[in-house]
Amino acid sequence: MKKLLNLFIITIVLGFSFMSCQTKEKPEPTCHIYGTMESDNWNGKRIFLVPMFGPQDAEHVDSVVIENGKFEFTPDTAEMKVIKLDYHFRMGTQELLVISEPGDIHVLIGKNSTSAGTPQNDSLQVWKEGLAKFNKEYNELRAKAIETKNDNLLLTEGKVIQENLKAFNQQMKEHMKEGIFYEFLQKMYPSDK
């Protein structure tokens, strides 16, 4: 009987040993958004992480209070989101599109908000800067058309700017090939058939 009890105890100890040696599943990679404000003017104010598409209710919107010009979010879904201040205090800041994909995303919120740190957010920033360049170019042309009273400028040179923007967006889609940013570009700029 004593041998049987010893054998039983050894079996249990070995069973626990084998269970502890098994590899544990790696946890899902997490998205961390580390934010910095351009100035300390917004300390104590609330900043929000809002889905770009879908419900924007308490269950889907996250918010934190800015402290020492910093804030952090750890979203649990991978999607296109917008970072923005409470609408009472947005003056002087630009809302920022981000993709809550796994990795560390560093954002700066201010007059010209930026994001970097993950592949899709890096591409999103390149796209944003390109879009700003085309918008500036078109707005300058529009001002020139008004000043010279020449609406034909928008029909000729403006058309060239629009075609260049279209080509830029197509290039971005071809570069991305897949993912949340690619799907966003597909929605915003469907391919010509």
mmCIF file with all atom_site columns, N, CA and C in Angstrom, residues 89-124:
data_model
loop_
_atom_site.group_PDB
_atom_site.id
_atom_site.type_symbol
_atom_site.label_atom_id
_atom_site.label_alt_id
_atom_site.label_comp_id
_atom_site.label_asym_id
_atom_site.label_entity_id
_atom_site.label_seq_id
_atom_site.pdbx_PDB_ins_code
_atom_site.Cartn_x
_atom_site.Cartn_y
_atom_site.Cartn_z
_atom_site.occupancy
_atom_site.B_iso_or_equiv
_atom_site.pdbx_formal_charge
_atom_site.auth_seq_id
_atom_site.auth_comp_id
_atom_site.auth_asym_id
_atom_site.auth_atom_id
_atom_site.pdbx_PDB_model_num
ATOM 1   N N  . PHE A 1 89  ? -12.106 72.743 -25.941 1.00 0.00 ? 89  PHE A N  1
ATOM 2   C CA . PHE A 1 89  ? -10.695 73.132 -25.830 1.00 0.00 ? 89  PHE A CA 1
ATOM 3   C C  . PHE A 1 89  ? -9.873  72.793 -27.077 1.00 0.00 ? 89  PHE A C  1
ATOM 4   N N  . ARG A 1 90  ? -10.516 72.519 -28.202 1.00 0.00 ? 90  ARG A N  1
ATOM 5   C CA . ARG A 1 90  ? -9.805  72.093 -29.421 1.00 0.00 ? 90  ARG A CA 1
ATOM 6   C C  . ARG A 1 90  ? -9.082  73.208 -30.147 1.00 0.00 ? 90  ARG A C  1
ATOM 7   N N  . MET A 1 91  ? -9.433  74.440 -29.900 1.00 0.00 ? 91  MET A N  1
ATOM 8   C CA . MET A 1 91  ? -8.836  75.545 -30.648 1.00 0.00 ? 91  MET A CA 1
ATOM 9   C C  . MET A 1 91  ? -7.314  75.455 -30.594 1.00 0.00 ? 91  MET A C  1
ATOM 10  N N  . GLY A 1 92  ? -6.676  75.518 -31.752 1.00 0.00 ? 92  GLY A N  1
ATOM 11  C CA . GLY A 1 92  ? -5.218  75.453 -31.807 1.00 0.00 ? 92  GLY A CA 1
ATOM 12  C C  . GLY A 1 92  ? -4.666  74.049 -31.915 1.00 0.00 ? 92  GLY A C  1
ATOM 13  N N  . THR A 1 93  ? -5.548  73.041 -32.024 1.00 0.00 ? 93  THR A N  1
ATOM 14  C CA . THR A 1 93  ? -5.070  71.666 -32.192 1.00 0.00 ? 93  THR A CA 1
ATOM 15  C C  . THR A 1 93  ? -5.699  71.048 -33.432 1.00 0.00 ? 93  THR A C  1
ATOM 16  N N  . GLN A 1 94  ? -5.012  70.084 -33.977 1.00 0.00 ? 94  GLN A N  1
ATOM 17  C CA . GLN A 1 94  ? -5.500  69.340 -35.130 1.00 0.00 ? 94  GLN A CA 1
ATOM 18  C C  . GLN A 1 94  ? -5.843  67.928 -34.675 1.00 0.00 ? 94  GLN A C  1
ATOM 19  N N  . GLU A 1 95  ? -7.052  67.465 -35.024 1.00 0.00 ? 95  GLU A N  1
ATOM 20  C CA . GLU A 1 95  ? -7.407  66.081 -34.742 1.00 0.00 ? 95  GLU A CA 1
ATOM 21  C C  . GLU A 1 95  ? -6.431  65.173 -35.484 1.00 0.00 ? 95  GLU A C  1
ATOM 22  N N  . LEU A 1 96  ? -6.242  63.967 -34.975 1.00 0.00 ? 96  LEU A N  1
ATOM 23  C CA . LEU A 1 96  ? -5.244  63.076 -35.564 1.00 0.00 ? 96  LEU A CA 1
ATOM 24  C C  . LEU A 1 96  ? -5.829  61.699 -35.828 1.00 0.00 ? 96  LEU A C  1
ATOM 25  N N  . LEU A 1 97  ? -5.715  61.244 -37.080 1.00 0.00 ? 97  LEU A N  1
ATOM 26  C CA . LEU A 1 97  ? -6.056  59.864 -37.426 1.00 0.00 ? 97  LEU A CA 1
ATOM 27  C C  . LEU A 1 97  ? -4.922  58.958 -36.973 1.00 0.00 ? 97  LEU A C  1
ATOM 28  N N  . VAL A 1 98  ? -5.264  57.845 -36.334 1.00 0.00 ? 98  VAL A N  1
ATOM 29  C CA . VAL A 1 98  ? -4.277  56.829 -35.962 1.00 0.00 ? 98  VAL A CA 1
ATOM 30  C C  . VAL A 1 98  ? -4.876  55.463 -36.240 1.00 0.00 ? 98  VAL A C  1
ATOM 31  N N  . ILE A 1 99  ? -4.005  54.490 -36.380 1.00 0.00 ? 99  ILE A N  1
ATOM 32  C CA . ILE A 1 99  ? -4.442  53.108 -36.526 1.00 0.00 ? 99  ILE A CA 1
ATOM 33  C C  . ILE A 1 99  ? -3.987  52.381 -35.275 1.00 0.00 ? 99  ILE A C  1
ATOM 34  N N  . SER A 1 100 ? -4.950  51.835 -34.551 1.00 0.00 ? 100 SER A N  1
ATOM 35  C CA . SER A 1 100 ? -4.623  51.173 -33.286 1.00 0.00 ? 100 SER A CA 1
ATOM 36  C C  . SER A 1 100 ? -4.172  49.740 -33.566 1.00 0.00 ? 100 SER A C  1
ATOM 37  N N  . GLU A 1 101 ? -2.977  49.639 -34.156 1.00 0.00 ? 101 GLU A N  1
ATOM 38  C CA . GLU A 1 101 ? -2.388  48.332 -34.454 1.00 0.00 ? 101 GLU A CA 1
ATOM 39  C C  . GLU A 1 101 ? -1.362  47.995 -33.366 1.00 0.00 ? 101 GLU A C  1
ATOM 40  N N  . PRO A 1 102 ? -1.001  46.718 -33.215 1.00 0.00 ? 102 PRO A N  1
ATOM 41  C CA . PRO A 1 102 ? -0.026  46.344 -32.190 1.00 0.00 ? 102 PRO A CA 1
ATOM 42  C C  . PRO A 1 102 ? 1.290   47.101 -32.347 1.00 0.00 ? 102 PRO A C  1
ATOM 43  N N  . GLY A 1 103 ? 1.827   47.529 -31.217 1.00 0.00 ? 103 GLY A N  1
ATOM 44  C CA . GLY A 1 103 ? 3.096   48.236 -31.192 1.00 0.00 ? 103 GLY A CA 1
ATOM 45  C C  . GLY A 1 103 ? 2.979   49.531 -30.409 1.00 0.00 ? 103 GLY A C  1
ATOM 46  N N  . ASP A 1 104 ? 4.078   50.268 -30.366 1.00 0.00 ? 104 ASP A N  1
ATOM 47  C CA . ASP A 1 104 ? 4.124   51.554 -29.671 1.00 0.00 ? 104 ASP A CA 1
ATOM 48  C C  . ASP A 1 104 ? 3.965   52.678 -30.677 1.00 0.00 ? 104 ASP A C  1
ATOM 49  N N  . ILE A 1 105 ? 2.921   53.453 -30.500 1.00 0.00 ? 105 ILE A N  1
ATOM 50  C CA . ILE A 1 105 ? 2.640   54.582 -31.385 1.00 0.00 ? 105 ILE A CA 1
ATOM 51  C C  . ILE A 1 105 ? 2.897   55.852 -30.591 1.00 0.00 ? 105 ILE A C  1
ATOM 52  N N  . HIS A 1 106 ? 3.679   56.752 -31.161 1.00 0.00 ? 106 HIS A N  1
ATOM 53  C CA . HIS A 1 106 ? 3.988   58.023 -30.508 1.00 0.00 ? 106 HIS A CA 1
ATOM 54  C C  . HIS A 1 106 ? 3.297   59.124 -31.289 1.00 0.00 ? 106 HIS A C  1
ATOM 55  N N  . VAL A 1 107 ? 2.478   59.898 -30.573 1.00 0.00 ? 107 VAL A N  1
ATOM 56  C CA . VAL A 1 107 ? 1.734   60.966 -31.236 1.00 0.00 ? 107 VAL A CA 1
ATOM 57  C C  . VAL A 1 107 ? 2.045   62.303 -30.580 1.00 0.00 ? 107 VAL A C  1
ATOM 58  N N  . LEU A 1 108 ? 1.993   63.334 -31.398 1.00 0.00 ? 108 LEU A N  1
ATOM 59  C CA . LEU A 1 108 ? 2.132   64.704 -30.923 1.00 0.00 ? 108 LEU A CA 1
ATOM 60  C C  . LEU A 1 108 ? 0.849   65.418 -31.332 1.00 0.00 ? 108 LEU A C  1
ATOM 61  N N  . ILE A 1 109 ? 0.175   66.019 -30.367 1.00 0.00 ? 109 ILE A N  1
ATOM 62  C CA . ILE A 1 109 ? -1.062  66.741 -30.649 1.00 0.00 ? 109 ILE A CA 1
ATOM 63  C C  . ILE A 1 109 ? -0.794  68.228 -30.497 1.00 0.00 ? 109 ILE A C  1
ATOM 64  N N  . GLY A 1 110 ? -1.102  68.963 -31.552 1.00 0.00 ? 110 GLY A N  1
ATOM 65  C CA . GLY A 1 110 ? -0.905  70.406 -31.571 1.00 0.00 ? 110 GLY A CA 1
ATOM 66  C C  . GLY A 1 110 ? -1.426  70.979 -32.867 1.00 0.00 ? 110 GLY A C  1
ATOM 67  N N  . LYS A 1 111 ? -0.802  72.055 -33.303 1.00 0.00 ? 111 LYS A N  1
ATOM 68  C CA . LYS A 1 111 ? -1.241  72.716 -34.539 1.00 0.00 ? 111 LYS A CA 1
ATOM 69  C C  . LYS A 1 111 ? -1.148  71.765 -35.728 1.00 0.00 ? 111 LYS A C  1
ATOM 70  N N  . ASN A 1 112 ? -0.062  71.017 -35.821 1.00 0.00 ? 112 ASN A N  1
ATOM 71  C CA . ASN A 1 112 ? 0.122   69.984 -36.850 1.00 0.00 ? 112 ASN A CA 1
ATOM 72  C C  . ASN A 1 112 ? 0.402   68.665 -36.148 1.00 0.00 ? 112 ASN A C  1
ATOM 73  N N  . SER A 1 113 ? -0.647  67.922 -35.852 1.00 0.00 ? 113 SER A N  1
ATOM 74  C CA . SER A 1 113 ? -0.516  66.668 -35.107 1.00 0.00 ? 113 SER A CA 1
ATOM 75  C C  . SER A 1 113 ? 0.138   65.594 -35.976 1.00 0.00 ? 113 SER A C  1
ATOM 76  N N  . THR A 1 114 ? 0.948   64.733 -35.334 1.00 0.00 ? 114 THR A N  1
ATOM 77  C CA . THR A 1 114 ? 1.686   63.695 -36.053 1.00 0.00 ? 114 THR A CA 1
ATOM 78  C C  . THR A 1 114 ? 1.637   62.370 -35.299 1.00 0.00 ? 114 THR A C  1
ATOM 79  N N  . SER A 1 115 ? 1.889   61.287 -36.036 1.00 0.00 ? 115 SER A N  1
ATOM 80  C CA . SER A 1 115 ? 1.986   59.960 -35.417 1.00 0.00 ? 115 SER A CA 1
ATOM 81  C C  . SER A 1 115 ? 3.126   59.188 -36.064 1.00 0.00 ? 115 SER A C  1
ATOM 82  N N  . ALA A 1 116 ? 3.721   58.263 -35.303 1.00 0.00 ? 116 ALA A N  1
ATOM 83  C CA . ALA A 1 116 ? 4.809   57.429 -35.814 1.00 0.00 ? 116 ALA A CA 1
ATOM 84  C C  . ALA A 1 116 ? 4.988   56.231 -34.891 1.00 0.00 ? 116 ALA A C  1
ATOM 85  N N  . GLY A 1 117 ? 5.672   55.218 -35.416 1.00 0.00 ? 117 GLY A N  1
ATOM 86  C CA . GLY A 1 117 ? 6.059   54.105 -34.558 1.00 0.00 ? 117 GLY A CA 1
ATOM 87  C C  . GLY A 1 117 ? 5.654   52.731 -35.048 1.00 0.00 ? 117 GLY A C  1
ATOM 88  N N  . THR A 1 118 ? 4.598   52.642 -35.846 1.00 0.00 ? 118 THR A N  1
ATOM 89  C CA . THR A 1 118 ? 4.183   51.355 -36.394 1.00 0.00 ? 118 THR A CA 1
ATOM 90  C C  . THR A 1 118 ? 4.080   51.505 -37.908 1.00 0.00 ? 118 THR A C  1
ATOM 91  N N  . PRO A 1 119 ? 4.169   50.407 -38.652 1.00 0.00 ? 119 PRO A N  1
ATOM 92  C CA . PRO A 1 119 ? 4.181   50.521 -40.116 1.00 0.00 ? 119 PRO A CA 1
ATOM 93  C C  . PRO A 1 119 ? 2.997   51.303 -40.703 1.00 0.00 ? 119 PRO A C  1
ATOM 94  N N  . GLN A 1 120 ? 1.783   50.981 -40.276 1.00 0.00 ? 120 GLN A N  1
ATOM 95  C CA . GLN A 1 120 ? 0.632   51.670 -40.858 1.00 0.00 ? 120 GLN A CA 1
ATOM 96  C C  . GLN A 1 120 ? 0.557   53.131 -40.423 1.00 0.00 ? 120 GLN A C  1
ATOM 97  N N  . ASN A 1 121 ? 0.935   53.431 -39.191 1.00 0.00 ? 121 ASN A N  1
ATOM 98  C CA . ASN A 1 121 ? 0.916   54.823 -38.739 1.00 0.00 ? 121 ASN A CA 1
ATOM 99  C C  . ASN A 1 121 ? 2.006   55.647 -39.408 1.00 0.00 ? 121 ASN A C  1
ATOM 100 N N  . ASP A 1 122 ? 3.145   55.021 -39.688 1.00 0.00 ? 122 ASP A N  1
ATOM 101 C CA . ASP A 1 122 ? 4.197   55.723 -40.432 1.00 0.00 ? 122 ASP A CA 1
ATOM 102 C C  . ASP A 1 122 ? 3.698   56.063 -41.841 1.00 0.00 ? 122 ASP A C  1
ATOM 103 N N  . SER A 1 123 ? 3.028   55.101 -42.495 1.00 0.00 ? 123 SER A N  1
ATOM 104 C CA . SER A 1 123 ? 2.477   55.343 -43.832 1.00 0.00 ? 123 SER A CA 1
ATOM 105 C C  . SER A 1 123 ? 1.352   56.370 -43.777 1.00 0.00 ? 123 SER A C  1
ATOM 106 N N  . LEU A 1 124 ? 0.546   56.310 -42.747 1.00 0.00 ? 124 LEU A N  1
ATOM 107 C CA . LEU A 1 124 ? -0.540  57.279 -42.572 1.00 0.00 ? 124 LEU A CA 1
ATOM 108 C C  . LEU A 1 124 ? 0.030   58.691 -42.457 1.00 0.00 ? 124 LEU A C  1
#
